[in-house]
Amino acid sequence: MALGGMFRNAAAICLHLVGPFGGKKSGASLARCLHQTLVMTKQLQARRLDGIDHNPWVEFVKLASEADVVNLGQGFPDFPPPDFAVEAFQHAGYPPLTKILASFFGKLLGQDIDPLKNVLVTVGAYGALFTAFQALVDEGDEVIIIEPFFDCYEPMTLMAGGRPVFVSLKPSRNQDGELDSSSNWQLDPTELASKFTSRTKALILNTPNNPLGKVFSRAELELVASLCQQHDVVCITDEVYQWLVYDGWQHVSIANLPGMWERTLTIGSAGKTFSATGWKVGWVLGPDSLLKHLRTVHQNSVFHCPTQGQAAVAQSFEREQLHFGQPSSYFVQLPRAMQRCRDHMIQSLQSVGLRPVIPQGSYFLITDISEFKSKIPNLPGAADEPYDRRFVKWMIKNKGLMAIPVSIFYSVPHQKLFDHYIRFCFTKDESTLQAMDKRLQKWKDELRP
Amino acid sequence: MFLARGRLCTLGNRPKFLKTICASKILGLSTSACKAVVWSRQAKHSLGWGWGQDIVAVRNEATVLLPEIWAASVAVFSQDLSAQDPVPSSGMEWVELVHSCVCERDLIMLVTVVPRHCRSQPPCTLHRPHYPDVWSNTSLDCFCEDIFQKMSLKFKNAKRIEGLDSNVWIEFTKLAADPSVVNLGQGLPDISPPVYVKEELSKIAAIDSLNQYTRGFGHPSLVKALSCLYEKFYQNQINPNKEILVTVGAYGSLFNAIQGLIDEGDEVIVIVPFYDCYEPMVRMAGAIPIFIPLRSKPLDGKKWSSSDWTLDPQELASKFNSKTKAIILNTPHNPLGKVYTKDELQVIADLCIKYDTLCISDEVYEWLVYTGNKHFKIATFPGMWERTVTIGSAGKTFSVTGWKLGWSIGPKHLMKHLQTVQQNTVYTCATPLQEALAQALWIDIKRMDDPECYFNSLPKELEVKRNRMVHLLESVGLKPIVPDGGYFIIADVSSLDTDLSDMKNSNEPYDYKFVKWMTKNKKLSAIPVSAFCNAETKLQFEKFVRFCFIKKDSTLDAAEEIIKAWSRQKF
């Protein structure tokens, strides 16, 4: 195995300055000039990373940080977590989080939940998703993903060697003039059924949905449930926004439906529950027969999650258990407050010709930018770049407002069909919404001839 | 047909189906016989059948038929059929109904309620045509087989984690959980972290923005602090955004590095003994671990030190070939405490360069190096920066293992792949902890030459504890290997010639049995060193047991009490 030929620059220098291998010189100057690119003849990165190295957030978050923008893009609250949660983090003791989750969700799901067997605490709901995919999805397995989808579902499926199979929520016709609602966006039952094959291992469900804000109804979940049971498929349900439900809509957990507990993994997030996304504490609830495989992945990837965050979340849930259902409950106050933010934003966005789709839940709403697509179709951007991405970049640059193009939540073949929507996050402080109003006003003034 | 869940379904606790049966009794149909089959998923056949007048009787009969199985807690399942309205009308629907009652255990007892007059074959279709004809023993067998065949396909784990489910810590942590046991096993400090570290976290939790998502690859102020700290050692600027990644503990860095850079079929060299996660992580990536043990030089009367344990250069060279993708290095070493010398690292570096191999260097104990020793970073050797990922840990640096923050440092063409894994696994680490860590680092970076600096004061504190442990272990006839670094010490326990005959499970290595005996009889726990070995090398290290000494004085005092009493007993 000759030394030359492996490297290009570095090896030549190495040979000259260090002598035959075994040389002992290692001065600082040598180190400096050897910061070269490694040229390995074998493939450097693992093949499992093929196609998943690009991440849309990196691009958009960078853009937002470069310009002076009101950031309504990435989904995080810009108001603080409730006081009791902050205090819990500061003085965290250590009531086991699994115990309180088992107790809290046991009541909610009407299920006997064992803290050791039916609960796994993870690094955010993101970590829960990763653990579930790695544990259950094998090479060649198919995973049904409902579009629009939180962007990580696809790369996580691919990283596990699985094949994503997409099925789209589609808006049904609605009254002209009236604003569309996320409840109008539905799955075609026949189309959904056709996506199940003998290779389907799992279906990933997200309710309330990001980016649409759709809250799946019981009937819709029953359809999904019956197909999962018929085809013996595992249902991974991402319910991070379960408390953020508006207008009297009800969040339904598919694990509650008959025959579903045994085949469902229910994922939750402390970050979204307590407006503390930086804590990165999430969890999975499910039957031991499935969770045992997630535990294996967990113990071979991170093993433990930070204690501080877990203790704080446990204490916060304990507090909530005492106040559950009452006006003092954070789970009552938060959605109420967020609904006001939502309504404020819906009102304001319309003033410039954006047409928001009223979300039933979650942190987000999408708005139809078709009017702009027809009025200013030729915005700068790459040749094949979907319109909504070009629009967002234009909006950041010219209007000082940031949102996220909805096409990133669609599979590549479908991006062109859904390139006339952008997503706004409305769980923001009053001051942020006012800043948004100011910019929208300016925009509106510019529209007048 | 119904399945009973959790506990046996007695007559007082009937699901709707039984009520239906009873109702039909009123209507003149006689229904009171039950037949049960006990089926083993593992054995893939039934273990016995029973008849009874009612569920209780069936259970009794099963108990008689299969007492040992009953003792091993047979799981009996029941489905609340109140949701199954109407009652399934075809055999296929019954199969589907059963499918949906996933069993979580190996044994399942299926109970069928059979009309009395249909007890004998052939199946009776007179009154309840929708009973499946499965009450003959053979057809019950087929029925179960069918269910479990289908179930086993879909609910099986992905191949990548096959065989990786056992974990030594789970077993030994349980053993040491008894509060009367002095726990010198798992490596977690019971000394307090520095006060300013805890204070920083407390302050930070009150700052609003620090409770929300931060930069995925590492909180800006933290990567800046790490860059500033490590520049001194690498004698070069380290780009905080491209050459540093913050992960969920050093464990997370190991995972990211292995998932990002190691492919199926690659070979990865692992030095034995090894921190236990290296092997399963390598296997999970579909790669092949190639093991090479550290071997002890003969002692010339002097004290046994971790530096006496070395790699044979020829043996090491023989492990490298064109398929070798990486070598995992751990210095200071867990469990031995070995601090690799410059020459030893040069041998490894030369081979890495010759065979175009990557080096994953786990340096979590980098600050814990004792008098007369120096920690060297292999990434600073010529030709090594561009092929090395160096891993560090906040938990070990500041005695805050519960924070689970670690980092990887390396050239951007390697780090970008670790970043890809990060963005597809956890995306970001906890913000408040990262900020607190950054602040704590700044405090110590400013006083690197000060004896008060934690990077200087901790090793001094630990060296005293190390010396105390060495003395204690020697006093009871154990042969410790004095570690040059880290916070563990291993000792040869074979000279004690302890009688372990009452420890069951003679298949276990000697050190496993010794530790269990010592925990039980001496109330002192440790970790068997063969837990850090692969199957083939376990025998080479089964005389050794690992003790952790990053413990407060009262813990070490308690250990001393036990050891003194132990040695008195012997003489």
Tab-separated table of N, CA and C in Angstrom, chain B residues 431-505:
chain	number	residue	atom	x	y	z
B	431	THR	N	-30.324	24.181	24.599
B	431	THR	CA	-29.741	25.524	24.580
B	431	THR	C	-29.214	25.990	25.936
B	432	PRO	N	-30.025	25.944	26.996
B	432	PRO	CA	-29.535	26.517	28.263
B	432	PRO	C	-28.258	25.836	28.738
B	433	LEU	N	-28.187	24.525	28.511
B	433	LEU	CA	-26.998	23.807	28.962
B	433	LEU	C	-25.773	24.245	28.167
B	434	GLN	N	-25.969	24.471	26.875
B	434	GLN	CA	-24.839	24.887	26.049
B	434	GLN	C	-24.334	26.268	26.468
B	435	GLU	N	-25.260	27.155	26.745
B	435	GLU	CA	-24.850	28.502	27.155
B	435	GLU	C	-24.129	28.448	28.499
B	436	ALA	N	-24.665	27.667	29.427
B	436	ALA	CA	-24.028	27.552	30.747
B	436	ALA	C	-22.629	26.976	30.602
B	437	LEU	N	-22.495	25.992	29.739
B	437	LEU	CA	-21.188	25.385	29.517
B	437	LEU	C	-20.219	26.412	28.950
B	438	ALA	N	-20.699	27.217	27.992
B	438	ALA	CA	-19.848	28.247	27.392
B	438	ALA	C	-19.337	29.192	28.476
B	439	GLN	N	-20.236	29.647	29.326
B	439	GLN	CA	-19.833	30.582	30.392
B	439	GLN	C	-18.813	29.947	31.329
B	440	ALA	N	-19.053	28.694	31.673
B	440	ALA	CA	-18.126	27.998	32.572
B	440	ALA	C	-16.753	27.863	31.907
B	441	LEU	N	-16.755	27.551	30.609
B	441	LEU	CA	-15.486	27.415	29.887
B	441	LEU	C	-14.724	28.730	29.897
B	442	TRP	N	-15.436	29.839	29.634
B	442	TRP	CA	-14.755	31.147	29.619
B	442	TRP	C	-14.070	31.425	30.957
B	443	ILE	N	-14.746	31.080	32.033
B	443	ILE	CA	-14.160	31.326	33.360
B	443	ILE	C	-12.825	30.600	33.480
B	444	ASP	N	-12.792	29.349	33.041
B	444	ASP	CA	-11.549	28.593	33.183
B	444	ASP	C	-10.525	28.893	32.102
B	445	ILE	N	-10.992	29.271	30.896
B	445	ILE	CA	-10.047	29.612	29.830
B	445	ILE	C	-9.182	30.799	30.264
B	446	LYS	N	-9.821	31.719	30.999
B	446	LYS	CA	-9.092	32.931	31.406
B	446	LYS	C	-8.016	32.637	32.440
B	447	ARG	N	-8.043	31.466	33.052
B	447	ARG	CA	-7.050	31.235	34.119
B	447	ARG	C	-6.373	29.871	33.977
B	448	MET	N	-5.986	29.551	32.726
B	448	MET	CA	-5.457	28.218	32.438
B	448	MET	C	-4.218	27.878	33.266
B	449	ASP	N	-3.431	28.882	33.645
B	449	ASP	CA	-2.212	28.563	34.397
B	449	ASP	C	-2.416	28.608	35.900
B	450	ASP	N	-3.609	28.995	36.288
B	450	ASP	CA	-3.929	29.153	37.703
B	450	ASP	C	-4.215	27.784	38.320
B	451	PRO	N	-3.681	27.526	39.507
B	451	PRO	CA	-4.037	26.251	40.154
B	451	PRO	C	-5.542	26.139	40.465
B	452	GLU	N	-6.237	27.286	40.527
B	452	GLU	CA	-7.674	27.286	40.799
B	452	GLU	C	-8.494	26.834	39.582
B	453	CYS	N	-7.886	26.906	38.413
B	453	CYS	CA	-8.592	26.504	37.200
B	453	CYS	C	-9.010	25.039	37.353
B	454	TYR	N	-10.269	24.736	37.045
B	454	TYR	CA	-10.778	23.380	37.261
B	454	TYR	C	-9.988	22.341	36.488
B	455	PHE	N	-9.440	22.733	35.342
B	455	PHE	CA	-8.659	21.782	34.550
B	455	PHE	C	-7.371	21.401	35.285
B	456	ASN	N	-6.946	22.233	36.220
B	456	ASN	CA	-5.763	21.930	37.023
B	456	ASN	C	-6.133	21.368	38.390
B	457	SER	N	-7.167	21.921	38.987
B	457	SER	CA	-7.504	21.502	40.356
B	457	SER	C	-8.111	20.107	40.413
B	458	LEU	N	-8.905	19.749	39.386
B	458	LEU	CA	-9.547	18.428	39.430
B	458	LEU	C	-8.532	17.290	39.375
B	459	PRO	N	-7.588	17.304	38.422
B	459	PRO	CA	-6.626	16.200	38.430
B	459	PRO	C	-5.816	16.126	39.726
B	460	LYS	N	-5.540	17.296	40.327
B	460	LYS	CA	-4.787	17.264	41.593
B	460	LYS	C	-5.621	16.546	42.666
B	461	GLU	N	-6.898	16.919	42.720
B	461	GLU	CA	-7.808	16.314	43.706
B	461	GLU	C	-7.911	14.808	43.463
B	462	LEU	N	-8.011	14.442	42.188
B	462	LEU	CA	-8.200	13.027	41.871
B	462	LEU	C	-6.949	12.205	42.084
B	463	GLU	N	-5.787	12.834	41.934
B	463	GLU	CA	-4.546	12.067	42.123
B	463	GLU	C	-4.446	11.567	43.564
B	464	VAL	N	-4.890	12.413	44.482
B	464	VAL	CA	-4.899	12.017	45.898
B	464	VAL	C	-5.827	10.816	46.095
B	465	LYS	N	-7.003	10.900	45.469
B	465	LYS	CA	-7.965	9.791	45.599
B	465	LYS	C	-7.414	8.530	44.945
B	466	ARG	N	-6.753	8.722	43.817
B	466	ARG	CA	-6.168	7.569	43.141
B	466	ARG	C	-5.175	6.852	44.062
B	467	ASN	N	-4.304	7.637	44.650
B	467	ASN	CA	-3.272	7.041	45.509
B	467	ASN	C	-3.903	6.310	46.690
B	468	ARG	N	-4.946	6.914	47.214
B	468	ARG	CA	-5.655	6.284	48.337
B	468	ARG	C	-6.240	4.925	47.913
B	469	MET	N	-6.867	4.904	46.721
B	469	MET	CA	-7.483	3.667	46.207
B	469	MET	C	-6.428	2.589	46.005
B	470	VAL	N	-5.264	3.009	45.434
B	470	VAL	CA	-4.192	2.033	45.183
B	470	VAL	C	-3.800	1.362	46.493
B	471	HIS	N	-3.604	2.207	47.490
B	471	HIS	CA	-3.195	1.716	48.803
B	471	HIS	C	-4.238	0.761	49.393
B	472	LEU	N	-5.493	1.181	49.303
B	472	LEU	CA	-6.578	0.363	49.849
B	472	LEU	C	-6.671	-0.998	49.179
B	473	LEU	N	-6.586	-0.975	47.853
B	473	LEU	CA	-6.730	-2.235	47.127
B	473	LEU	C	-5.561	-3.166	47.438
B	474	GLU	N	-4.373	-2.570	47.554
B	474	GLU	CA	-3.207	-3.407	47.877
B	474	GLU	C	-3.347	-4.023	49.264
B	475	SER	N	-3.922	-3.239	50.184
B	475	SER	CA	-3.992	-3.714	51.566
B	475	SER	C	-4.848	-4.961	51.724
B	476	VAL	N	-5.702	-5.231	50.754
B	476	VAL	CA	-6.548	-6.414	50.898
B	476	VAL	C	-6.111	-7.529	49.943
B	477	GLY	N	-4.931	-7.331	49.332
B	477	GLY	CA	-4.380	-8.394	48.495
B	477	GLY	C	-4.804	-8.324	47.044
B	478	LEU	N	-5.525	-7.253	46.665
B	478	LEU	CA	-5.846	-7.083	45.252
B	478	LEU	C	-4.658	-6.412	44.587
B	479	LYS	N	-4.459	-6.707	43.294
B	479	LYS	CA	-3.301	-6.124	42.611
B	479	LYS	C	-3.754	-5.020	41.665
B	480	PRO	N	-3.691	-3.765	42.121
B	480	PRO	CA	-4.165	-2.703	41.233
B	480	PRO	C	-3.135	-2.327	40.185
B	481	ILE	N	-3.638	-1.805	39.076
B	481	ILE	CA	-2.766	-1.261	38.040
B	481	ILE	C	-2.902	0.249	38.162
B	482	VAL	N	-1.842	0.921	38.575
B	482	VAL	CA	-1.927	2.358	38.841
B	482	VAL	C	-2.197	3.108	37.540
B	483	PRO	N	-3.308	3.816	37.451
B	483	PRO	CA	-3.626	4.506	36.197
B	483	PRO	C	-2.865	5.824	36.073
B	484	ASP	N	-2.407	6.109	34.853
B	484	ASP	CA	-1.738	7.387	34.616
B	484	ASP	C	-2.738	8.510	34.375
B	485	GLY	N	-3.987	8.131	34.115
B	485	GLY	CA	-5.006	9.141	33.845
B	485	GLY	C	-6.401	8.566	34.019
B	486	GLY	N	-7.406	9.376	33.799
B	486	GLY	CA	-8.791	8.920	33.911
B	486	GLY	C	-9.243	8.818	35.359
B	487	TYR	N	-10.481	8.354	35.592
B	487	TYR	CA	-10.885	8.199	36.981
B	487	TYR	C	-11.293	6.786	37.359
B	488	PHE	N	-10.640	5.834	36.677
B	488	PHE	CA	-10.862	4.429	37.005
B	488	PHE	C	-9.553	3.743	37.332
B	489	ILE	N	-9.662	2.684	38.104
B	489	ILE	CA	-8.493	1.866	38.404
B	489	ILE	C	-8.918	0.410	38.330
B	490	ILE	N	-8.108	-0.416	37.660
B	490	ILE	CA	-8.481	-1.822	37.622
B	490	ILE	C	-7.512	-2.632	38.476
B	491	ALA	N	-8.028	-3.713	39.002
B	491	ALA	CA	-7.223	-4.542	39.896
B	491	ALA	C	-7.414	-6.013	39.540
B	492	ASP	N	-6.338	-6.750	39.671
B	492	ASP	CA	-6.376	-8.195	39.460
B	492	ASP	C	-6.901	-8.820	40.754
B	493	VAL	N	-8.040	-9.525	40.651
B	493	VAL	CA	-8.659	-10.069	41.865
B	493	VAL	C	-8.380	-11.550	42.064
B	494	SER	N	-7.644	-12.136	41.132
B	494	SER	CA	-7.494	-13.600	41.189
B	494	SER	C	-6.665	-14.065	42.378
B	495	SER	N	-5.750	-13.217	42.822
B	495	SER	CA	-4.879	-13.662	43.927
B	495	SER	C	-5.659	-13.892	45.219
B	496	LEU	N	-6.840	-13.304	45.290
B	496	LEU	CA	-7.650	-13.513	46.487
B	496	LEU	C	-8.172	-14.935	46.563
B	497	ASP	N	-8.283	-15.535	45.372
B	497	ASP	CA	-8.745	-16.923	45.299
B	497	ASP	C	-10.069	-17.114	46.043
B	498	THR	N	-10.950	-16.173	45.811
B	498	THR	CA	-12.230	-16.195	46.531
B	498	THR	C	-13.082	-17.379	46.108
B	499	ASP	N	-13.811	-17.905	47.058
B	499	ASP	CA	-14.690	-19.029	46.782
B	499	ASP	C	-15.995	-18.492	46.191
B	500	LEU	N	-16.151	-18.676	44.881
B	500	LEU	CA	-17.346	-18.130	44.238
B	500	LEU	C	-18.329	-19.231	43.873
B	501	SER	N	-18.183	-20.378	44.521
B	501	SER	CA	-18.997	-21.519	44.089
B	501	SER	C	-20.474	-21.309	44.313
B	502	ASP	N	-20.837	-20.412	45.218
B	502	ASP	CA	-22.275	-20.235	45.425
B	502	ASP	C	-22.886	-19.248	44.421
B	503	MET	N	-22.048	-18.697	43.541
B	503	MET	CA	-22.597	-17.818	42.506
B	503	MET	C	-23.057	-18.694	41.347
B	504	LYS	N	-24.341	-18.633	41.073
B	504	LYS	CA	-24.876	-19.474	39.983
B	504	LYS	C	-24.384	-18.958	38.641
B	505	ASN	N	-24.772	-19.632	37.611
B	505	ASN	CA	-24.451	-19.171	36.244
B	505	ASN	C	-22.960	-19.283	35.959
